[in-house]
Amino acid sequence: MITVLSGGTGTPKLLQGIVRVVDPSEVTVIVNTVENDYFSGVYVAPDIDTVIYTLAGIINEETWYGVRDDTFITHERLGELGCPELLRIGDLDRAFKIQKTLLLRDMPLHRVVEHQCRALGVESRVIPMSNQESDIRIITDEGEMGFHEFLVERRSEPEVLDVQFSRVKPAPGVLEAIESAERVIVGPSNPVTSVGPILKTEGVRDALRDAEVSAVSPFIGRRPFSGPAGKFMEAKGYEASSLGLAEMYSDFLDMLVIDEADSNLKTEIEKLIKEVTITKTIMENTGDKIMLARILLGEIL
C-alpha cells in the first residue's frame, strides 16, 4: 500500500501518475483540512475536493480547483443580487459541497469523504487529516488574516510574518495508513500551509519517522511551483528552496527528489537526507507524472 500526504496544488498532478503505476485501490491519500470553512452557507473543503475530483477524473486542470466544464450560474446570480462570493464556486462543484454540508449533520468528515468517494467511483482511499476544525491564521505586516482572505482577496500581496494553525487529533485511519504503508510519499504541495498541518496532526510526525518516506520538492531554485509557498517558508525561518525543504523534513525523510536546476544543492541536501535524486520535476504531461511517480516509489534509481 502507498500513502500520500496531499494538499490541493502540486500533489494532485502527481496522484494522476501514481494511480497509473500502482493499483488505485492500493493508494491512500491523507489530505490537508486546515483551509476548510463555510462560504455562502456551504462547507468548503478545497483540498479534499480537489483530490477527489482528480481521482474521479473530473478535475478542472486549468485551475486545479473545481469540476471540468462547470457552469457558474449560481455564483454569478449571487453577485447580481449583491451577495458576491470570495470563492468562485461552480454549479456542479456547489452541489457536491451542499451534499457534504448536509451529510456533516449526521456523520463525521471522514465518513462524509468515504461516502462522496463512493458516489464518484473513486477507488483510492481518501482520508481528511482530522475531523476537528483547524483554524489557520496568516500574520502579516497589515495584521492577522484568514487563509482565503490572504490568498484570494489580498492575492498573497502582504508581507508574511508568521503562519499559525492549531494542533488537532488525526481522523480514524490516518496513523494506520502511515504505519502500514510500504512507502509514504509527501507530495509537492505547499510545505507550510498544506503539508505542515498534516505533519502537526497528533502522532503523524512520529509515525513518519518509522516509515519509508519519499518527497518531491515544490521548488525550482527559489521559485515554488505555485502560490505563496516561498513567503510562508521564509516566515517560518526556512530558506525558500529545496534545501530549506530538506531542513523542514529532515527528521523523517528518507529520499528527496529535486529538479535538475537544483543539482548544485545535492551535496548540501545529502547532509540532511540520505538519498537525493535529481530529475525533471515539472509535470507537463502524463509521461512526466508517471516518471516522477516511479522515482518516488523507488522503481527508477
Short mmCIF file of C-alpha atoms in Angstrom, two decimals:
data_model
loop_
_atom_site.label_atom_id
_atom_site.label_comp_id
_atom_site.label_asym_id
_atom_site.label_seq_id
_atom_site.Cartn_x
_atom_site.Cartn_y
_atom_site.Cartn_z
CA MET A 1 0.00 0.00 0.00
CA ILE A 2 1.14 3.54 -0.80
CA THR A 3 0.14 6.52 1.33
CA VAL A 4 0.36 10.07 0.01
CA LEU A 5 0.25 13.32 2.00
CA SER A 6 -1.53 15.92 -0.11
CA GLY A 7 -2.70 19.49 -0.32
CA GLY A 8 -4.71 20.88 -3.20
CA THR A 9 -1.95 22.03 -5.54
CA GLY A 10 1.01 20.13 -6.95
CA THR A 11 0.24 16.76 -5.39
CA PRO A 12 -2.97 16.07 -7.39
CA LYS A 13 -0.88 16.12 -10.58
CA LEU A 14 1.43 13.55 -9.02
CA LEU A 15 -1.56 11.43 -7.98
CA GLN A 16 -2.51 11.12 -11.63
CA GLY A 17 0.86 9.45 -12.19
CA ILE A 18 0.78 7.30 -9.05
CA VAL A 19 -2.58 5.68 -9.87
CA ARG A 20 -1.20 4.73 -13.29
CA VAL A 21 1.75 2.97 -11.68
CA VAL A 22 0.01 1.50 -8.61
CA ASP A 23 -3.43 -0.13 -8.42
CA PRO A 24 -5.65 2.81 -7.31
CA SER A 25 -7.22 0.63 -4.60
CA GLU A 26 -3.74 0.32 -3.02
CA VAL A 27 -3.38 4.11 -2.69
CA THR A 28 -4.43 6.10 0.39
CA VAL A 29 -4.35 9.88 0.34
CA ILE A 30 -4.26 11.87 3.60
CA VAL A 31 -5.46 15.39 2.84
CA ASN A 32 -4.96 18.74 4.50
CA THR A 33 -8.11 20.24 6.10
CA VAL A 34 -6.79 23.49 7.54
CA GLU A 35 -8.36 25.55 4.73
CA ASN A 36 -11.87 24.14 5.27
CA ASP A 37 -14.55 26.74 6.00
CA TYR A 38 -18.12 27.80 5.25
CA PHE A 39 -18.85 30.02 2.24
CA SER A 40 -22.35 31.07 1.18
CA GLY A 41 -23.76 28.58 3.67
CA VAL A 42 -21.92 25.53 2.31
CA TYR A 43 -18.96 23.67 3.77
CA VAL A 44 -15.94 24.03 1.51
CA ALA A 45 -13.06 21.56 1.83
CA PRO A 46 -10.84 22.77 -1.04
CA ASP A 47 -8.01 20.26 -0.87
CA ILE A 48 -10.24 17.25 -0.22
CA ASP A 49 -12.50 18.08 -3.15
CA THR A 50 -9.55 18.68 -5.46
CA VAL A 51 -8.10 15.26 -4.58
CA ILE A 52 -11.47 13.53 -5.03
CA TYR A 53 -12.14 15.26 -8.37
CA THR A 54 -8.63 14.37 -9.55
CA LEU A 55 -9.03 10.68 -8.70
CA ALA A 56 -12.51 10.71 -10.26
CA GLY A 57 -11.09 12.16 -13.49
CA ILE A 58 -13.23 15.31 -13.44
CA ILE A 59 -10.85 17.94 -12.08
CA ASN A 60 -10.56 21.27 -13.89
CA GLU A 61 -6.90 21.03 -14.92
CA GLU A 62 -6.74 24.70 -15.87
CA THR A 63 -7.24 25.81 -12.26
CA TRP A 64 -6.78 22.57 -10.27
CA TYR A 65 -9.90 23.57 -8.40
CA GLY A 66 -13.49 22.64 -9.17
CA VAL A 67 -15.06 20.48 -11.87
CA ARG A 68 -14.08 20.48 -15.54
CA ASP A 69 -16.55 22.32 -17.83
CA ASP A 70 -18.60 23.55 -14.86
CA THR A 71 -21.00 26.49 -15.12
CA PHE A 72 -21.22 29.42 -12.70
CA ILE A 73 -24.88 30.46 -12.91
CA THR A 74 -25.44 30.49 -9.14
CA HIS A 75 -22.15 32.28 -8.44
CA GLU A 76 -22.94 34.99 -10.98
CA ARG A 77 -26.53 35.38 -9.79
CA LEU A 78 -25.37 35.82 -6.20
CA GLY A 79 -23.14 38.65 -7.35
CA GLU A 80 -26.04 40.28 -9.20
CA LEU A 81 -28.13 40.05 -6.03
CA GLY A 82 -25.47 41.84 -4.00
CA CYS A 83 -24.04 38.73 -2.34
CA PRO A 84 -20.63 38.32 -4.01
CA GLU A 85 -18.62 35.26 -3.08
CA LEU A 86 -14.97 35.29 -2.09
CA LEU A 87 -14.52 31.93 -3.81
CA ARG A 88 -15.73 31.24 -7.36
CA ILE A 89 -17.78 28.08 -6.88
CA GLY A 90 -19.19 26.29 -9.93
CA ASP A 91 -22.66 24.77 -10.03
CA LEU A 92 -21.62 21.10 -10.15
CA ASP A 93 -18.99 21.79 -7.51
CA ARG A 94 -21.56 23.57 -5.35
CA ALA A 95 -23.89 20.56 -5.45
CA PHE A 96 -21.04 18.40 -4.13
CA LYS A 97 -20.39 20.92 -1.37
CA ILE A 98 -24.09 21.13 -0.47
CA GLN A 99 -24.17 17.36 -0.13
CA LYS A 100 -21.10 17.49 2.11
CA THR A 101 -22.76 20.16 4.27
CA LEU A 102 -25.92 18.09 4.68
CA LEU A 103 -24.06 14.85 5.41
CA LEU A 104 -21.97 16.56 8.10
CA ARG A 105 -25.15 16.94 10.16
CA ASP A 106 -25.21 13.18 10.71
CA MET A 107 -21.65 11.89 10.35
CA PRO A 108 -18.02 12.98 10.86
CA LEU A 109 -15.96 14.36 7.99
CA HIS A 110 -14.03 11.15 7.28
CA ARG A 111 -17.30 9.27 6.78
CA VAL A 112 -18.62 12.02 4.53
CA VAL A 113 -15.48 11.78 2.40
CA GLU A 114 -15.88 7.99 2.14
CA HIS A 115 -19.50 8.47 1.02
CA GLN A 116 -18.59 11.05 -1.62
CA CYS A 117 -15.69 8.98 -2.95
CA ARG A 118 -18.04 6.05 -3.49
CA ALA A 119 -20.55 8.33 -5.21
CA LEU A 120 -17.91 9.41 -7.74
CA GLY A 121 -16.41 5.95 -8.22
CA VAL A 122 -13.05 6.76 -6.61
CA GLU A 123 -11.18 3.52 -5.90
CA SER A 124 -8.42 5.02 -3.74
CA ARG A 125 -8.98 5.80 -0.08
CA VAL A 126 -9.13 9.49 0.76
CA ILE A 127 -8.86 10.49 4.43
CA PRO A 128 -9.05 14.02 5.87
CA MET A 129 -6.15 14.62 8.23
CA SER A 130 -8.66 15.35 11.02
CA ASN A 131 -12.36 15.55 11.77
CA GLN A 132 -11.66 18.55 14.00
CA GLU A 133 -11.77 22.12 12.76
CA SER A 134 -8.24 23.51 12.43
CA ASP A 135 -8.06 27.26 12.08
CA ILE A 136 -5.19 28.86 10.17
CA ARG A 137 -4.10 32.46 10.60
CA ILE A 138 -1.67 34.36 8.41
CA ILE A 139 0.17 37.03 10.41
CA THR A 140 1.12 39.87 8.05
CA ASP A 141 2.50 43.38 8.17
CA GLU A 142 -1.10 44.51 7.73
CA GLY A 143 -2.49 42.41 10.57
CA GLU A 144 -3.87 38.90 11.04
CA MET A 145 -5.78 37.34 8.15
CA GLY A 146 -7.61 34.13 7.35
CA PHE A 147 -6.09 31.92 4.67
CA HIS A 148 -8.65 32.67 1.97
CA GLU A 149 -8.62 36.37 2.78
CA PHE A 150 -4.86 36.42 2.29
CA LEU A 151 -4.74 34.15 -0.75
CA VAL A 152 -7.83 35.23 -2.69
CA GLU A 153 -8.93 38.65 -1.50
CA ARG A 154 -5.44 40.08 -0.97
CA ARG A 155 -3.79 38.00 -3.74
CA SER A 156 -0.96 36.96 -1.37
CA GLU A 157 0.45 40.51 -1.54
CA PRO A 158 1.07 41.38 2.18
CA GLU A 159 4.38 40.52 3.79
CA VAL A 160 4.04 37.35 5.86
CA LEU A 161 5.47 37.41 9.38
CA ASP A 162 4.18 34.08 10.64
CA VAL A 163 1.72 31.28 9.89
CA GLN A 164 -0.20 29.72 12.77
CA PHE A 165 -2.59 26.79 12.93
CA SER A 166 -3.92 24.60 15.71
CA ARG A 167 -2.79 21.07 16.50
CA VAL A 168 -5.60 18.55 16.02
CA LYS A 169 -6.26 14.85 16.53
CA PRO A 170 -5.96 12.60 13.46
CA ALA A 171 -9.07 11.26 11.78
CA PRO A 172 -9.60 7.49 12.09
CA GLY A 173 -7.26 5.66 9.72
CA VAL A 174 -4.63 8.37 9.36
CA LEU A 175 -1.92 6.89 11.58
CA GLU A 176 -2.71 3.35 10.43
CA ALA A 177 -2.33 4.41 6.79
CA ILE A 178 1.17 5.70 7.52
CA GLU A 179 2.24 2.81 9.72
CA SER A 180 1.07 0.10 7.29
CA ALA A 181 2.34 1.75 4.08
CA GLU A 182 5.16 0.22 2.08
CA ARG A 183 6.09 3.80 1.24
CA VAL A 184 4.78 7.22 2.17
CA ILE A 185 5.03 9.98 -0.41
CA VAL A 186 4.94 13.66 0.56
CA GLY A 187 3.63 15.48 -2.49
CA PRO A 188 4.84 18.84 -3.84
CA SER A 189 2.12 20.83 -2.08
CA ASN A 190 2.82 23.98 -0.06
CA PRO A 191 5.17 22.75 2.73
CA VAL A 192 3.83 25.19 5.32
CA THR A 193 0.07 25.50 4.78
CA SER A 194 -0.72 22.18 3.05
CA VAL A 195 1.77 19.60 4.34
CA GLY A 196 2.60 21.46 7.57
CA PRO A 197 -0.84 20.98 9.17
CA ILE A 198 -0.74 17.25 8.40
CA LEU A 199 2.71 16.98 9.98
CA LYS A 200 1.47 18.83 13.08
CA THR A 201 -1.52 16.49 13.49
CA GLU A 202 -1.02 14.44 16.66
CA GLY A 203 1.12 11.35 16.08
CA VAL A 204 1.79 11.92 12.39
CA ARG A 205 5.40 13.06 12.57
CA ASP A 206 6.29 10.21 14.96
CA ALA A 207 4.67 7.70 12.60
CA LEU A 208 6.60 9.10 9.63
CA ARG A 209 9.92 8.62 11.45
CA ASP A 210 9.26 4.88 11.45
CA ALA A 211 8.11 4.77 7.80
CA GLU A 212 9.89 4.77 4.43
CA VAL A 213 9.22 8.32 3.21
CA SER A 214 9.92 9.97 -0.15
CA ALA A 215 9.13 13.54 -1.17
CA VAL A 216 9.39 15.76 -4.20
CA SER A 217 10.39 19.38 -3.75
CA PRO A 218 7.89 22.03 -4.89
CA PHE A 219 10.78 24.43 -5.54
CA ILE A 220 12.98 25.12 -8.51
CA GLY A 221 15.64 27.50 -7.31
CA ARG A 222 13.86 30.00 -5.07
CA ARG A 223 10.63 29.71 -7.04
CA PRO A 224 7.78 27.43 -5.87
CA PHE A 225 5.63 25.56 -8.36
CA SER A 226 2.68 27.79 -7.44
CA GLY A 227 1.29 30.12 -4.80
CA PRO A 228 2.98 31.91 -1.89
CA ALA A 229 4.96 28.92 -0.57
CA GLY A 230 8.15 30.96 -0.60
CA LYS A 231 6.67 33.67 1.63
CA PHE A 232 5.39 31.07 4.07
CA MET A 233 8.71 29.20 4.22
CA GLU A 234 10.65 32.36 5.00
CA ALA A 235 8.10 33.39 7.63
CA LYS A 236 8.76 30.07 9.41
CA GLY A 237 12.53 30.60 9.27
CA TYR A 238 13.42 28.37 6.31
CA GLU A 239 15.05 29.23 3.01
CA ALA A 240 12.51 29.13 0.17
CA SER A 241 14.30 26.36 -1.72
CA SER A 242 14.79 22.61 -1.89
CA LEU A 243 17.47 22.99 0.78
CA GLY A 244 15.02 24.72 3.09
CA LEU A 245 12.52 21.95 2.43
CA ALA A 246 15.14 19.33 3.31
CA GLU A 247 15.73 21.07 6.63
CA MET A 248 11.99 21.14 7.33
CA TYR A 249 11.55 17.40 6.60
CA SER A 250 14.97 16.15 7.75
CA ASP A 251 13.77 14.28 10.85
CA PHE A 252 11.63 11.80 8.88
CA LEU A 253 12.52 11.96 5.18
CA ASP A 254 14.49 9.14 3.53
CA MET A 255 14.57 10.36 -0.07
CA LEU A 256 14.08 13.77 -1.68
CA VAL A 257 13.58 14.37 -5.38
CA ILE A 258 14.80 17.76 -6.61
CA ASP A 259 14.81 19.40 -10.02
CA GLU A 260 17.75 19.33 -12.40
CA ALA A 261 18.09 23.08 -11.96
CA ASP A 262 18.91 22.50 -8.28
CA SER A 263 21.65 19.92 -8.84
CA ASN A 264 24.12 22.30 -7.18
CA LEU A 265 22.25 21.74 -3.88
CA LYS A 266 22.68 17.97 -3.87
CA THR A 267 25.79 17.87 -1.67
CA GLU A 268 24.28 20.16 0.97
CA ILE A 269 20.97 18.31 0.99
CA GLU A 270 22.75 14.96 1.39
CA LYS A 271 24.00 16.21 4.77
CA LEU A 272 20.33 16.19 5.84
CA ILE A 273 18.67 13.49 3.70
CA LYS A 274 20.37 10.17 2.97
CA GLU A 275 19.15 9.91 -0.62
CA VAL A 276 18.73 12.74 -3.14
CA THR A 277 17.51 12.13 -6.69
CA ILE A 278 17.78 14.69 -9.47
CA THR A 279 15.27 14.76 -12.31
CA LYS A 280 12.79 16.97 -14.10
CA THR A 281 10.10 17.77 -11.52
CA ILE A 282 7.75 19.95 -13.58
CA MET A 283 4.84 17.71 -14.63
CA GLU A 284 3.82 18.93 -18.06
CA ASN A 285 2.20 15.74 -19.35
CA THR A 286 1.16 12.23 -18.31
CA GLY A 287 4.62 10.83 -19.05
CA ASP A 288 6.22 13.30 -16.65
CA LYS A 289 3.73 12.36 -13.92
CA ILE A 290 4.33 8.63 -14.36
CA MET A 291 8.12 9.03 -14.40
CA LEU A 292 8.10 11.11 -11.20
CA ALA A 293 5.78 8.61 -9.53
CA ARG A 294 8.11 5.72 -10.41
CA ILE A 295 11.12 7.58 -9.00
CA LEU A 296 9.31 8.35 -5.74
CA LEU A 297 8.23 4.72 -5.47
CA GLY A 298 11.82 3.60 -5.87
CA GLU A 299 11.24 1.92 -9.23
CA ILE A 300 13.71 4.21 -11.03
CA LEU A 301 17.04 4.91 -9.36
#
